Tab-separated table of C-alpha atoms in Angstrom:
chain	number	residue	atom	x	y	z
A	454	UNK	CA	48.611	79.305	67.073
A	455	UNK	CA	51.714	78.092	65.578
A	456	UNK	CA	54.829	80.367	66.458
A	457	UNK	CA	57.996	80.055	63.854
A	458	UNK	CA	60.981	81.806	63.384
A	459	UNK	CA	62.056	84.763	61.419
A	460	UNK	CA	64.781	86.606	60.604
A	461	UNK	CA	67.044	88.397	63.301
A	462	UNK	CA	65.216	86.399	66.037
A	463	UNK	CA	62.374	87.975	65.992
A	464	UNK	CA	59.257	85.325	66.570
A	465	UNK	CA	56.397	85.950	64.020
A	466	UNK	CA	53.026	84.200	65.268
A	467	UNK	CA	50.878	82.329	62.814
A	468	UNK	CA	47.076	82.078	63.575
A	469	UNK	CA	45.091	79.041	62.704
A	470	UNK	CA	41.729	79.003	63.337
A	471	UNK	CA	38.906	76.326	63.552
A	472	UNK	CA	35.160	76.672	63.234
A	473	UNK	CA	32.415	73.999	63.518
A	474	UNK	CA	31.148	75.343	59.830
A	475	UNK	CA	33.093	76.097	56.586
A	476	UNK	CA	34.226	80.019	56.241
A	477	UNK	CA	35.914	79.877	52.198
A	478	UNK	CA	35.819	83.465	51.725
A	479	UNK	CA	36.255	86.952	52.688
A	480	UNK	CA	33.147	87.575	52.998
A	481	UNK	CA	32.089	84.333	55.334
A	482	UNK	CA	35.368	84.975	57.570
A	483	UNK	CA	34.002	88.841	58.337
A	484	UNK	CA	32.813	88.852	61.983
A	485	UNK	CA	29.019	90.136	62.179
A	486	UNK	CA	29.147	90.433	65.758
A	487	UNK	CA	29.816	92.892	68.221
A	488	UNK	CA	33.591	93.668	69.129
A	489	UNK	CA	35.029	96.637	70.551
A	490	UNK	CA	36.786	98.948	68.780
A	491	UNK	CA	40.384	97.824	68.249
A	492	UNK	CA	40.455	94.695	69.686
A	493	UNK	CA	39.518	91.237	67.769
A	494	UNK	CA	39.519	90.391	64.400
A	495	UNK	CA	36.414	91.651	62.598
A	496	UNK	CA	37.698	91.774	58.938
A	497	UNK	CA	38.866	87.798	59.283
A	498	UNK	CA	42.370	88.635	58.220
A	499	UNK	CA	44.294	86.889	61.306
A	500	UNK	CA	44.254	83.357	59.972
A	501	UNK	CA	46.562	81.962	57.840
A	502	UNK	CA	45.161	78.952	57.665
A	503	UNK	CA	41.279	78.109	58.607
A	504	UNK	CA	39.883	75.037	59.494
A	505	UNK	CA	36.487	73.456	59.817
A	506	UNK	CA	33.866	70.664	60.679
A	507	UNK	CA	34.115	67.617	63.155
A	508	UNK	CA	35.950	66.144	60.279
A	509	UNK	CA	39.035	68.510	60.334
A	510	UNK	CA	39.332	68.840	63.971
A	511	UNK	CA	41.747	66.274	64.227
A	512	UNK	CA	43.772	67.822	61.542
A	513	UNK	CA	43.966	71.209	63.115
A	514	UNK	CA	45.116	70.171	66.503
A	515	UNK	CA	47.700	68.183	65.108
A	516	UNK	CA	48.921	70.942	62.812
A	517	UNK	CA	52.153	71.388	64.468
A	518	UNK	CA	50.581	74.273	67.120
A	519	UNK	CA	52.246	75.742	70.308
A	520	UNK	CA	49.601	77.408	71.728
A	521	UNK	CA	46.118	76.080	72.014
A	522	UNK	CA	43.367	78.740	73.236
A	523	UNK	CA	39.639	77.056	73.208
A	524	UNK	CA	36.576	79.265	73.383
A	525	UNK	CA	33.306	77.318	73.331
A	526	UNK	CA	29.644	77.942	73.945
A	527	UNK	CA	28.328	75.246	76.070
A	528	UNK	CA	26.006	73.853	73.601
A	529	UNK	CA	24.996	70.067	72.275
A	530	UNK	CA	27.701	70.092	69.457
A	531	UNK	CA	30.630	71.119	71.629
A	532	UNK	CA	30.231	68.701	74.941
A	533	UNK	CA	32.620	66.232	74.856
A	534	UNK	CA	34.066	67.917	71.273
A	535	UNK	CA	37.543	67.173	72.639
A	536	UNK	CA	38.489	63.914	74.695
A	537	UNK	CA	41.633	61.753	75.091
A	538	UNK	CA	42.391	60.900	71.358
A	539	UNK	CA	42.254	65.023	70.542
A	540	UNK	CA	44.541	65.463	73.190
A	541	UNK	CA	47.120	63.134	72.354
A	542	UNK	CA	46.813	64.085	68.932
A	543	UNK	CA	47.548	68.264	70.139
A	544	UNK	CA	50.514	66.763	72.378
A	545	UNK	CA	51.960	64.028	70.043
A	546	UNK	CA	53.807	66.691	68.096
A	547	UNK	CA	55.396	68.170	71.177
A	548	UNK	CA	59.030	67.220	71.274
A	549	UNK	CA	59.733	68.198	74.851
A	550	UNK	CA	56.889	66.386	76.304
A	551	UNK	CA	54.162	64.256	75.041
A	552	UNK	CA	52.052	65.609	77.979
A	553	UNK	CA	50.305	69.281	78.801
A	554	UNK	CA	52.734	71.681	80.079
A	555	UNK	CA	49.842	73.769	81.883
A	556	UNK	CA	46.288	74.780	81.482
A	557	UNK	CA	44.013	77.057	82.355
A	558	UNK	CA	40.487	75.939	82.927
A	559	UNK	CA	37.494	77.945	83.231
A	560	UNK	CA	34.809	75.278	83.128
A	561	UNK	CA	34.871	71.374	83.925
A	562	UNK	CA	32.684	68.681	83.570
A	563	UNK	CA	31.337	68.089	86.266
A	564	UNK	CA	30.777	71.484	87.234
A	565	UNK	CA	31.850	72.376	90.204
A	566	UNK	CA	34.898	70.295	90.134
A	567	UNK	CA	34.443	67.998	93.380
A	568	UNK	CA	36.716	68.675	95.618
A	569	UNK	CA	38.222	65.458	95.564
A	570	UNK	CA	38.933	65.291	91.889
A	571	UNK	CA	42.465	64.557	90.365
A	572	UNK	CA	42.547	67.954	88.409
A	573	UNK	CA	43.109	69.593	91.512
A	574	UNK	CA	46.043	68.037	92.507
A	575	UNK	CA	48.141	69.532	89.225
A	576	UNK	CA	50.368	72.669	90.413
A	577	UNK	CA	50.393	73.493	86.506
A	578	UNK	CA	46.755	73.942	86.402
A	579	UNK	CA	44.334	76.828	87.465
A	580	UNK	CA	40.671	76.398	87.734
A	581	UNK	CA	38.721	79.055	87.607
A	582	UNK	CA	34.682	78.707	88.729
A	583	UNK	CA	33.163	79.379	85.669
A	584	UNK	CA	33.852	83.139	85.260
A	585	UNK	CA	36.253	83.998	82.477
A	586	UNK	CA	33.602	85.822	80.789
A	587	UNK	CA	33.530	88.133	84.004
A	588	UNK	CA	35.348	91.936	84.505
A	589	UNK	CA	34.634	95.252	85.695
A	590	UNK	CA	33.480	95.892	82.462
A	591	UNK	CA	30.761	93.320	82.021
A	592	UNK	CA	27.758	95.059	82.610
A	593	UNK	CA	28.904	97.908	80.059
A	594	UNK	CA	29.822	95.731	77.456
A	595	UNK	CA	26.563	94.115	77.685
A	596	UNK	CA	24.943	97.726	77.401
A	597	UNK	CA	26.648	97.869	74.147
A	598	UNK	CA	25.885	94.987	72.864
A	599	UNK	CA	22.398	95.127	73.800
A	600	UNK	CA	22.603	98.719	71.989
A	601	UNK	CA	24.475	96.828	68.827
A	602	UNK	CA	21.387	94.643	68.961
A	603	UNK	CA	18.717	96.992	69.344
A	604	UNK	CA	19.943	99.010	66.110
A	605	UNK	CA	20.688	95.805	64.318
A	606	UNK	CA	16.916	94.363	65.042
A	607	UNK	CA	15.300	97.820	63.442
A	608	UNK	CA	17.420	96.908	60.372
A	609	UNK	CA	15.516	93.659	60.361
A	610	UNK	CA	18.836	92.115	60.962
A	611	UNK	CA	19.907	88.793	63.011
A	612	UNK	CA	21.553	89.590	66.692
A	613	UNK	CA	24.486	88.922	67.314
A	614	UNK	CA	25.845	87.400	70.649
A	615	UNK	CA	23.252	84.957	70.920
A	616	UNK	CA	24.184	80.789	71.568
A	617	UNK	CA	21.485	78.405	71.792
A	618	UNK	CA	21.722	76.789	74.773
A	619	UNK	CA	21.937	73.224	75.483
């Protein structure tokens, strides 16, 4: 996300996205997958500027952003997806600091983090074990989407939801 200012200091946010394959129109930016109602963006409206391919990674991270939210599956094409050279290239634009202010990690490699790792030792980090995805409303969102799924496979449609694991 890139944040910029407006008029009467207000802060408008400006949403760039990235996706491992090419979305060039409406139509391919619509979200076939299950989302609650009023939350996400299922009409693909949100970005101003889209991004895709191993090729324009390095473009989009060093696109001037603030704020830096990564959601992956853990499959073959995303381990190891970013390493040093994407990170300097995210923090090289950072005039206050050329390093990461603070992060949030929900999954590490290895996994679990020995307790003797580095990572640990950063009071602007929190490590998580691997439950983001977690919340007192897990098991009835996957209810719903199991629901979502069951009407969508009578309409001889593709789930949605589903990653191919590693």
């Amino acid at each position: 996300m890139i944040f910029g200012p407006v008029p009467h200091g207000q802060t408008e946010v400006y949403v760039h996205a990235y996706t491992l394959h090419q979305r060039p129109t409406a139509k391919s930016r619509k979200e076939d997958s299950f989302t609650e109602p009023g939350l996400g963006d299922p009409e693909g409206e949100f970005p101003s500027k889209w991004l895709y391919g191993k090729d324009q990674l390095n473009v989009f991270l060093a696109s001037d952003l603030d704020l830096l939210v990564i959601i992956l599956p853990q499959t073959r094409d995303m381990c190891g997806i970013l390493d040093r050279e994407q990170f300097a290239l995210f923090s090289k634009r950072r005039a206050y600091s050329s390093k990461i202010r603070g992060a949030a990690l929900d999954v590490t490699d290895p996994e679990p983090l020995p307790a003797d790792h580095k990572l640990w030792k950063y009071n602007n980090f929190t490590i998580t074990p691997h439950c983001a995805g977690n919340s007192n409303h897990y098991t009835e969102r996957v209810l719903k989407i199991l629901a979502y799924n069951l009407v969508r496979r009578a309409q001889n449609k593709e789930v949605v939801n589903r990653v191919k694991s590693l």
